PDB file of C-alpha atoms and ligand atoms in Angstrom:
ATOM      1  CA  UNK A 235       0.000   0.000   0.000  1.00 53.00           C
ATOM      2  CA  UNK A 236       1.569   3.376  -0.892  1.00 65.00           C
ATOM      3  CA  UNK A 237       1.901   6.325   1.157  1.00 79.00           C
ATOM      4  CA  UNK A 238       0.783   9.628   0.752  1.00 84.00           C
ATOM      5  CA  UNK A 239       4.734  10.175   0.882  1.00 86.00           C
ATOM      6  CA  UNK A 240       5.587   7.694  -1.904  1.00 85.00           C
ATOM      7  CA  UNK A 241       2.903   9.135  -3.985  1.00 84.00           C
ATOM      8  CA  UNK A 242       4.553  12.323  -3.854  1.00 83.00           C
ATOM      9  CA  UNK A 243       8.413  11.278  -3.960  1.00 82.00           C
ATOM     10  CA  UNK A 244       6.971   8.895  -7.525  1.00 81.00           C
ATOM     11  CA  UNK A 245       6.085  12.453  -9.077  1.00 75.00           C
ATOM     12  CA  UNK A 246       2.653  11.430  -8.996  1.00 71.00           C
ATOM     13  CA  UNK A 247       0.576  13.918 -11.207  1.00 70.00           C
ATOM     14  CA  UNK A 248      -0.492  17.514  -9.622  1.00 77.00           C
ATOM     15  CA  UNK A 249      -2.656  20.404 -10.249  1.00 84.00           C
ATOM     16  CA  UNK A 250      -0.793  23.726 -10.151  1.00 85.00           C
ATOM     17  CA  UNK A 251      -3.449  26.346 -10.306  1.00 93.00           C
ATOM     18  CA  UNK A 252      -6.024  26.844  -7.460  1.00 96.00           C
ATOM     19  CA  UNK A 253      -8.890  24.909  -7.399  1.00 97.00           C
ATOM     20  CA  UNK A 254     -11.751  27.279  -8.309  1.00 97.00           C
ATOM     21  CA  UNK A 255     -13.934  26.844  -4.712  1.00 97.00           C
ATOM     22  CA  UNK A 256     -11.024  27.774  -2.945  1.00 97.00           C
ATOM     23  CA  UNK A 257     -10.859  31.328  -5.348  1.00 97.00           C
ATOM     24  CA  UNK A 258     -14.235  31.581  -5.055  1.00 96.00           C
ATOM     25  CA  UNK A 259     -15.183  31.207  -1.582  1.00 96.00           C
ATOM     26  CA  UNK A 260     -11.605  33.401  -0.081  1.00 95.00           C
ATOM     27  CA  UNK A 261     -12.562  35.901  -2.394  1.00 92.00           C
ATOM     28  CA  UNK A 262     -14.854  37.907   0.271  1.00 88.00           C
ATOM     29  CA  UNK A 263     -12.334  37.178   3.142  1.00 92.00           C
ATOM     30  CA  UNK A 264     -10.987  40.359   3.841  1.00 88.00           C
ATOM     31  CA  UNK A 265      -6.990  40.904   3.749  1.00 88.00           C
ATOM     32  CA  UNK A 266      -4.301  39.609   5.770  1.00 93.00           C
ATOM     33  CA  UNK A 267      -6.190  36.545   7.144  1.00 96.00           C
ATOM     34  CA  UNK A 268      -4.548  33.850   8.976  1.00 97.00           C
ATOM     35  CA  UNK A 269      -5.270  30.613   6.637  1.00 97.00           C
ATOM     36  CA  UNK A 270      -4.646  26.706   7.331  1.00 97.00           C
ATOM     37  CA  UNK A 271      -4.242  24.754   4.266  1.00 97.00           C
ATOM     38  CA  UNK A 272      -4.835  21.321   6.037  1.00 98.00           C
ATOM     39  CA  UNK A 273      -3.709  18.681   3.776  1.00 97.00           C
ATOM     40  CA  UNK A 274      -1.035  21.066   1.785  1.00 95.00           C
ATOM     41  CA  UNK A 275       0.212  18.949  -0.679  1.00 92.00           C
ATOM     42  CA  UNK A 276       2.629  20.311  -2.905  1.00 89.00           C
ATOM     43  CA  UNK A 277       0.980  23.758  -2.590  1.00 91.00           C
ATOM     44  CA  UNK A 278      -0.569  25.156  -4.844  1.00 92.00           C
ATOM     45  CA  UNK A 279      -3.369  26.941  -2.549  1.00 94.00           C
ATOM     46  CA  UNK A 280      -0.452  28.375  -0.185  1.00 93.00           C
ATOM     47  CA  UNK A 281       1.189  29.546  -3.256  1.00 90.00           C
ATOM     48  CA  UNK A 282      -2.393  31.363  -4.351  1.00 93.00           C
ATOM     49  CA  UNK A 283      -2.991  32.192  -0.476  1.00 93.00           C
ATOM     50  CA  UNK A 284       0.630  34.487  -0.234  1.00 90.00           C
ATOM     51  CA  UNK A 285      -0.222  35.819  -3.440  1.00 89.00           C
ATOM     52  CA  UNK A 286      -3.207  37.067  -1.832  1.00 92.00           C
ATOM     53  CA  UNK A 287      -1.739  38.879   0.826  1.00 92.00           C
ATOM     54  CA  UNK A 288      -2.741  36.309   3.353  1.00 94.00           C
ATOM     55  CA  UNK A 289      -0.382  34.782   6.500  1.00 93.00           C
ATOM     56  CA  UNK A 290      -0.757  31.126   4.699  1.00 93.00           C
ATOM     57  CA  UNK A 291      -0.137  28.057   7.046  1.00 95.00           C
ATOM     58  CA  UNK A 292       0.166  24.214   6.159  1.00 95.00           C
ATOM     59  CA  UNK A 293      -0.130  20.966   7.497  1.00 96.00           C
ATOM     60  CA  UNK A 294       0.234  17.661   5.392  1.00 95.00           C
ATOM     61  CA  UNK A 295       1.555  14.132   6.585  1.00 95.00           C
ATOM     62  CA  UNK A 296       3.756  13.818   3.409  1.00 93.00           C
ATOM     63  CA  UNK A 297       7.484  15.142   4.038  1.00 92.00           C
ATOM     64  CA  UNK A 298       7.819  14.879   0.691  1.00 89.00           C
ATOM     65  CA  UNK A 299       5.037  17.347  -0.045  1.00 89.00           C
ATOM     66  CA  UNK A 300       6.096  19.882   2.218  1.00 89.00           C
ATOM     67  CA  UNK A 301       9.840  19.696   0.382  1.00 85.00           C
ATOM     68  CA  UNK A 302       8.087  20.228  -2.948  1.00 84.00           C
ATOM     69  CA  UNK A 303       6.235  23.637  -1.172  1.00 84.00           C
ATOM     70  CA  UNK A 304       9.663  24.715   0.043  1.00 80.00           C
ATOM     71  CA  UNK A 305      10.624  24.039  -3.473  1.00 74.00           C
ATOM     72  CA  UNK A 306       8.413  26.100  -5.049  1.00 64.00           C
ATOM     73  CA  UNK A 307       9.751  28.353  -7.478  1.00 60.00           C
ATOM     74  CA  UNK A 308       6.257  30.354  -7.758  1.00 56.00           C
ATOM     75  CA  UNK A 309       7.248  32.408  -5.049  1.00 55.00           C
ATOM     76  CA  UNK A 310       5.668  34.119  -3.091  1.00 49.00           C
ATOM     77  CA  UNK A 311       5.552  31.583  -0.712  1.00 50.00           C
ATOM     78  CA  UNK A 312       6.402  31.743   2.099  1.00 58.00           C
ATOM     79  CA  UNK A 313       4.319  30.025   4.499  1.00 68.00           C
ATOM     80  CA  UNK A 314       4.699  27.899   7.250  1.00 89.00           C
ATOM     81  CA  UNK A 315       4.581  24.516   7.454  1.00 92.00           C
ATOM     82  CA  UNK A 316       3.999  21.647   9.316  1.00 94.00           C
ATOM     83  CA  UNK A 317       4.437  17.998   9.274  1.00 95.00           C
ATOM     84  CA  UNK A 318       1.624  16.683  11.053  1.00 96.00           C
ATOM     85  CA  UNK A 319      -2.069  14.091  10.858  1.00 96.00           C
ATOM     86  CA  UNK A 320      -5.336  16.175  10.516  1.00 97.00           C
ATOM     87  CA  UNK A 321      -6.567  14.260  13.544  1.00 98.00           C
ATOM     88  CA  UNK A 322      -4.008  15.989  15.461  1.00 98.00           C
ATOM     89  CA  UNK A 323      -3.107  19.562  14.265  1.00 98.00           C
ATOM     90  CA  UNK A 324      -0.578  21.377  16.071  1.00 97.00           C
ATOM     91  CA  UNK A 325      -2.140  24.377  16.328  1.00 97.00           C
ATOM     92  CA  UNK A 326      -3.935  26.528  19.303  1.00 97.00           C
ATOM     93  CA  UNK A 327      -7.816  26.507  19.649  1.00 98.00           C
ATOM     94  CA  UNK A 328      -9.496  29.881  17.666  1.00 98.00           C
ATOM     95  CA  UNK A 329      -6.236  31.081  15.886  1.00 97.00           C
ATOM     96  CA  UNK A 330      -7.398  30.960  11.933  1.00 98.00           C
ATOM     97  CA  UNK A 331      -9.690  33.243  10.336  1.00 98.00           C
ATOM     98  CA  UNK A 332     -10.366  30.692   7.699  1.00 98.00           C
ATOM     99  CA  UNK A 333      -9.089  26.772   6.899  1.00 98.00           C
ATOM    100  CA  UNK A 334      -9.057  25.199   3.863  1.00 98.00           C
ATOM    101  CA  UNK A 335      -9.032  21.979   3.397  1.00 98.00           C
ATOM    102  CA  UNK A 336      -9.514  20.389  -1.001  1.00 98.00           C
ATOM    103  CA  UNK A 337      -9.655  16.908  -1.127  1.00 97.00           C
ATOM    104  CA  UNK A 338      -8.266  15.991   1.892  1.00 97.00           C
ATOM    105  CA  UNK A 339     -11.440  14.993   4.264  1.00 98.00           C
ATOM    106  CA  UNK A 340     -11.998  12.175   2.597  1.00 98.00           C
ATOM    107  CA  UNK A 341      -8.536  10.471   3.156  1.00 96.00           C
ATOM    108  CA  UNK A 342      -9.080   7.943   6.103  1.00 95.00           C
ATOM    109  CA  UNK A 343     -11.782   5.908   7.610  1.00 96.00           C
ATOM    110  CA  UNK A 344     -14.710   7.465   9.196  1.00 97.00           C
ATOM    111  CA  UNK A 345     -13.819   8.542  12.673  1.00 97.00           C
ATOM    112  CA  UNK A 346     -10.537  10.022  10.741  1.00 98.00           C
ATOM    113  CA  UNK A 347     -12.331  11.855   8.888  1.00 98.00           C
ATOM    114  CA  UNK A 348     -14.440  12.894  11.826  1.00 98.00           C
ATOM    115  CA  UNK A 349     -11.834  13.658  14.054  1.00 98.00           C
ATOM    116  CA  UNK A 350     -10.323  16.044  10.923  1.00 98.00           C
ATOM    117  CA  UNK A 351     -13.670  17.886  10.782  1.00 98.00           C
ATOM    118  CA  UNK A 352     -13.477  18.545  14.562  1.00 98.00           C
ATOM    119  CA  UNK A 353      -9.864  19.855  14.317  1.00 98.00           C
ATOM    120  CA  UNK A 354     -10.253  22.291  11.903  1.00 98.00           C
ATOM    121  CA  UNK A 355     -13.114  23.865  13.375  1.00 98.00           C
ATOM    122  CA  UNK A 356     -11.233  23.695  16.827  1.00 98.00           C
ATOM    123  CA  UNK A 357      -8.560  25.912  15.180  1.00 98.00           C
ATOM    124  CA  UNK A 358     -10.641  28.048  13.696  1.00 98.00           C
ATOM    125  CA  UNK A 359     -11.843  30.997  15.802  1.00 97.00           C
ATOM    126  CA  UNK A 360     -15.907  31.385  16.135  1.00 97.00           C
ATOM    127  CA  UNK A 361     -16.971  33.143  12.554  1.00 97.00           C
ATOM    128  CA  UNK A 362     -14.161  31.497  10.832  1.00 97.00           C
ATOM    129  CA  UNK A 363     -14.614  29.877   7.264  1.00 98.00           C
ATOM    130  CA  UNK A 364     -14.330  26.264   6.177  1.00 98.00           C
ATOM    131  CA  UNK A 365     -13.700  25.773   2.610  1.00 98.00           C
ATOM    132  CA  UNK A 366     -13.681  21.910   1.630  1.00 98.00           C
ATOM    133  CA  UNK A 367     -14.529  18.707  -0.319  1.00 98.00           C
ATOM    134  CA  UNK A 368     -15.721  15.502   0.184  1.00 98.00           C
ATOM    135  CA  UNK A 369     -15.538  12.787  -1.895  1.00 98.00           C
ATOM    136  CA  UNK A 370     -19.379  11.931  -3.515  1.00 98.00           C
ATOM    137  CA  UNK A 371     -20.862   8.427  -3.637  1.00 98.00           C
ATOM    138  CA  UNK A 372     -21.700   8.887  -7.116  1.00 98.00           C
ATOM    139  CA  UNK A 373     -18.284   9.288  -8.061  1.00 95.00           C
ATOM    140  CA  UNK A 374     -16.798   6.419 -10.192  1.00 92.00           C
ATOM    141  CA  UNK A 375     -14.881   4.878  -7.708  1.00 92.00           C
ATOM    142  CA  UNK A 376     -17.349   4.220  -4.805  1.00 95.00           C
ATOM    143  CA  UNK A 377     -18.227   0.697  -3.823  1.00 95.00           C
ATOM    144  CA  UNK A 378     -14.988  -0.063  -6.100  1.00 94.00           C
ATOM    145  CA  UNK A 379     -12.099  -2.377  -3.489  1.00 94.00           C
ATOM    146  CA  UNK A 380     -12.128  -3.728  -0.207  1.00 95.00           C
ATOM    147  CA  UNK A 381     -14.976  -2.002   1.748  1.00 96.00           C
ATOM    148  CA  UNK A 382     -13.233  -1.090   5.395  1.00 97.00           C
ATOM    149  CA  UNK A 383     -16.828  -0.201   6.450  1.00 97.00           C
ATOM    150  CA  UNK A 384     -19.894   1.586   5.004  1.00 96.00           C
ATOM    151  CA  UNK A 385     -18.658   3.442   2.707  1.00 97.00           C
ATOM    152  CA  UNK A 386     -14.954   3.304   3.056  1.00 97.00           C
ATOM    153  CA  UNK A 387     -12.324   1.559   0.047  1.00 97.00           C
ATOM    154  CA  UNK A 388      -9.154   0.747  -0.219  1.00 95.00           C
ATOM    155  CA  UNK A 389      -9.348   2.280  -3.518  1.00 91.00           C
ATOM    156  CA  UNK A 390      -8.325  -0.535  -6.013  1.00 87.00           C
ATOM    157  CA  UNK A 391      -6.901   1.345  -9.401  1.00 85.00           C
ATOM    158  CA  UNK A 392      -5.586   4.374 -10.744  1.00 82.00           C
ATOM    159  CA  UNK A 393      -2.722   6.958  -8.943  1.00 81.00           C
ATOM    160  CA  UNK A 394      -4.165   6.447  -5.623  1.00 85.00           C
ATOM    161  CA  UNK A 395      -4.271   2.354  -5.260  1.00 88.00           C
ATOM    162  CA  UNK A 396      -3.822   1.446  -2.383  1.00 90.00           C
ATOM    163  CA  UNK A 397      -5.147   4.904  -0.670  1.00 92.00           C
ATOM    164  CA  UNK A 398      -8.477   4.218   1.579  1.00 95.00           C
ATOM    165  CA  UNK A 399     -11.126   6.823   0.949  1.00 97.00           C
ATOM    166  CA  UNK A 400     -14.348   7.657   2.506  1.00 98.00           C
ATOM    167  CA  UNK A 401     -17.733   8.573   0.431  1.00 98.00           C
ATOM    168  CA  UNK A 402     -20.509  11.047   1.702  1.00 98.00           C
ATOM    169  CA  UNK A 403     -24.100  11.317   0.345  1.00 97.00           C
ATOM    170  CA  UNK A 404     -25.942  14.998   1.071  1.00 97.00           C
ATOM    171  CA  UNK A 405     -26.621  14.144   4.455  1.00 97.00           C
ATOM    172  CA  UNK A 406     -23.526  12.565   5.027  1.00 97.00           C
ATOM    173  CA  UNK A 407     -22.172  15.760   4.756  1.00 98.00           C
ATOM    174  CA  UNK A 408     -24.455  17.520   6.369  1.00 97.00           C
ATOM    175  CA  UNK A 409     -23.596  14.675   9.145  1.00 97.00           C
ATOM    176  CA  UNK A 410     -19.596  15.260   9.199  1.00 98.00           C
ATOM    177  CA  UNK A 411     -20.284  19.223   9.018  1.00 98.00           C
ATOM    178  CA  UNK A 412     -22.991  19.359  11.887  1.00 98.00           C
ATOM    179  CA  UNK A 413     -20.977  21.243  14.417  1.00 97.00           C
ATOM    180  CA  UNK A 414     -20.609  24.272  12.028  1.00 98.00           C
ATOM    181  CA  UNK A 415     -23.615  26.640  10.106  1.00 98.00           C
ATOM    182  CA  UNK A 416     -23.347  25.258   6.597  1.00 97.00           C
ATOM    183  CA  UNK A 417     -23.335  28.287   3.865  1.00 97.00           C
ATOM    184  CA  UNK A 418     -23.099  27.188   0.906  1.00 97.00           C
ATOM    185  CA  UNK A 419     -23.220  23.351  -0.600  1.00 98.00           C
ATOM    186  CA  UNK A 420     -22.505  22.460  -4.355  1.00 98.00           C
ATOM    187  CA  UNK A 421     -21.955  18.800  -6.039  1.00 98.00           C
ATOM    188  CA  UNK A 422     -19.030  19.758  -8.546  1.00 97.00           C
ATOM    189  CA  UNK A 423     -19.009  16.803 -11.346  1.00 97.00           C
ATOM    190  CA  UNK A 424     -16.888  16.326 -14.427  1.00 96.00           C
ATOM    191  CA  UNK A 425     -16.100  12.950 -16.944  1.00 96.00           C
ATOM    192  CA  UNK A 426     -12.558  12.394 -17.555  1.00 92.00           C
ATOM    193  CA  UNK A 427     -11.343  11.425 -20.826  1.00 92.00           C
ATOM    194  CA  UNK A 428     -11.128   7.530 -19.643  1.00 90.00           C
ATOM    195  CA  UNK A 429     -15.293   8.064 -19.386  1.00 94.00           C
ATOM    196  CA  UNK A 430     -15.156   8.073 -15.560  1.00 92.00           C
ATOM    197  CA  UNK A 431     -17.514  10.281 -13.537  1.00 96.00           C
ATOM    198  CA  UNK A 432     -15.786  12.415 -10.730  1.00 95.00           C
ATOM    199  CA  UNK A 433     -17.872  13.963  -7.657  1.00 98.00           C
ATOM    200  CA  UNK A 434     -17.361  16.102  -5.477  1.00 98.00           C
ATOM    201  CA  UNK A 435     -19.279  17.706  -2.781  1.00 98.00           C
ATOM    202  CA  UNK A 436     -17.911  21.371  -1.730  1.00 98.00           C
ATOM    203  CA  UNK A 437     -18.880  23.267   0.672  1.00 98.00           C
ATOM    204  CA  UNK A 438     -18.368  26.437   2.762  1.00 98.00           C
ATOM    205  CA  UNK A 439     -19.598  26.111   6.458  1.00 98.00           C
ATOM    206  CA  UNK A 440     -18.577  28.783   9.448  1.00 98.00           C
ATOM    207  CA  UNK A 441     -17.778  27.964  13.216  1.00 98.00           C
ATOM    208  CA  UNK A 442     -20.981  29.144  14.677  1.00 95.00           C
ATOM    209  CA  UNK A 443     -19.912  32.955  15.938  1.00 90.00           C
ATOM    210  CA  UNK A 444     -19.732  32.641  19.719  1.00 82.00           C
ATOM    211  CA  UNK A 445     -23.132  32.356  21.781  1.00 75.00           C
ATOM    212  CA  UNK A 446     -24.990  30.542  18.852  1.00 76.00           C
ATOM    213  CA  UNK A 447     -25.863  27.497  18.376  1.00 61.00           C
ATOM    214  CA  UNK A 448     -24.939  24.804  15.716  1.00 55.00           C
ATOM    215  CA  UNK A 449     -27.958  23.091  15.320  1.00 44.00           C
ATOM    216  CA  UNK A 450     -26.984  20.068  16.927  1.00 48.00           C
TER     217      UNK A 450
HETATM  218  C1  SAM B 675      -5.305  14.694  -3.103  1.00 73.01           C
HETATM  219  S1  SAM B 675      -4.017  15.482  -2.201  1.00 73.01           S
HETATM  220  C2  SAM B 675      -4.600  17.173  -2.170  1.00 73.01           C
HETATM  221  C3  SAM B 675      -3.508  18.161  -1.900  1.00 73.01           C
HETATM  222  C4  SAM B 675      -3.937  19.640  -1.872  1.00 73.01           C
HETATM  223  N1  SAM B 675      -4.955  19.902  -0.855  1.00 73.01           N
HETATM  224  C5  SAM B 675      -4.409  20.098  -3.214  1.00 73.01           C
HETATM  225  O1  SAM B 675      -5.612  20.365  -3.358  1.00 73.01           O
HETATM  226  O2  SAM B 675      -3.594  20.187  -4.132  1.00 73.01           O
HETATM  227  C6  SAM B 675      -4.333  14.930  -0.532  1.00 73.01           C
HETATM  228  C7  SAM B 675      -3.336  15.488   0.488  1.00 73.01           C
HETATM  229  O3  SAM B 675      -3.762  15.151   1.797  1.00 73.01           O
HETATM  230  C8  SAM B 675      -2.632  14.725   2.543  1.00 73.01           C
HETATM  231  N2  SAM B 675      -3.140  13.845   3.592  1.00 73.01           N
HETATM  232  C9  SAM B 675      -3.702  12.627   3.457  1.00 73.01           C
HETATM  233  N3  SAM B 675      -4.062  12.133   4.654  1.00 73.01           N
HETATM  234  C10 SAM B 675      -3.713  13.070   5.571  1.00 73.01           C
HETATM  235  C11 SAM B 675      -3.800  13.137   7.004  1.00 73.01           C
HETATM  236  N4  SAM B 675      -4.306  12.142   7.727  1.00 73.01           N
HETATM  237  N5  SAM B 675      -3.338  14.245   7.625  1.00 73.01           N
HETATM  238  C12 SAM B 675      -2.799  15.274   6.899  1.00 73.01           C
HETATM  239  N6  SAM B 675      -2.686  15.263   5.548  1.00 73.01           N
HETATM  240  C13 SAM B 675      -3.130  14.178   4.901  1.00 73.01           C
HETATM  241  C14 SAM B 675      -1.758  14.026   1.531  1.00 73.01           C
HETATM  242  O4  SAM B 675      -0.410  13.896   1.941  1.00 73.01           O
HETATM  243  C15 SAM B 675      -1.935  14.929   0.317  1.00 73.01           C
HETATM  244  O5  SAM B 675      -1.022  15.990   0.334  1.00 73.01           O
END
């Protein structure tokens, strides 16, 4: 089974420019926000967040992925990074105005992906934005390997073999995201050229502003 880590060290293929939720839904922040990018990569939202103006942060488990961010020859970027799980992020309760977090909570079994839900609204102060996708059931790949529990695969094929990956339905979403006031939900779908359907869910939810309630 590969690691996030070999994944990156084999070159595996990456997208450079922004992905378009994460343009769309900073571009009301404000300036000179403190933003998380949980699950960094090779970072290509830091890269867009320092362009910004923005004190950009990042947290991925892959060493090798944080070298290819210090690497990065679209400066500027110059955030700070941090090797470290989503489950346990090494950061103080309340101190980002916004996290985001593309394809990332979706990487894990359940409770993982629970427990990364939970520690990204921890660190976000009350008000603050979550920008993020989840991985759809009606994306090709779902029901596809060995099934881990409901609706968790080892996923079988393609770059990510090996990688186990967690699906969400509507209200599976509205499930992981129920300790936060959910703004804005959108299923983003495309066909690659190989025919195959890919699914996203992404949303923007906020850390209910002190002295509300969540719903829950
Ligand atoms: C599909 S890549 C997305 C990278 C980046 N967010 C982007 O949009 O370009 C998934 C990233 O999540 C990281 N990751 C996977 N599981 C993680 C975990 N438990 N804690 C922190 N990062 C994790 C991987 O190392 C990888 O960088």
């Amino acid at each position: 089974v590969p690691t996030w880590d070999e994944l990156f060290r084999d070159g595996a293929p990456l997208p450079t420019e922004p992905h378009p939720w994460v343009v769309e839904s900073l571009a009301a922040l404000g300036k000179r926000r403190r933003v998380l990018d949980l699950g960094c990569g090779a970072g290509r939202h830091l890269r867009f967040l320092a362009a910004a103006g923005h004190d950009a942060w990042g947290v991925d488990i892959s060493p090798s992925a944080l070298s290819l961010t210090r690497l990065d020859r679209g400066r500027p970027v110059a955030p700070r990074l941090a090797l470290a799980e989503m489950t346990a992020l090494p950061f103080a309760d309340a101190c980002f105005d916004a996290v985001v977090a593309i394809h990332v909570l979706y990487h894990g079994p359940r409770f993982e992906v629970e427990r990364g839900v939970a520690e990204a609204r921890r660190v976000l102060r009350p008000g603050g934005l979550l920008v993020a996708t989840f991985l759809s059931t009606r994306t090709w790949k779902y029901g596809e390997g060995e099934a881990l529990e409901r609706d968790t695969f080892v996923q079988p094929r393609g770059p990510e073999a090996g990688v186990v990956h967690h699906y969400v339905n509507e209200r599976g979403v509205g499930s992981l995201l129920a300790d936060f006031q959910l703004r804005d939900l959108e299923l983003e779908e495309h066909v690659d050229g190989a025919g195959e359907r890919h699914s996203h869910w992404q949303a923007r939810a906020v850390r209910p502003p002190a002295g509300t309630s969540s719903g829950r």
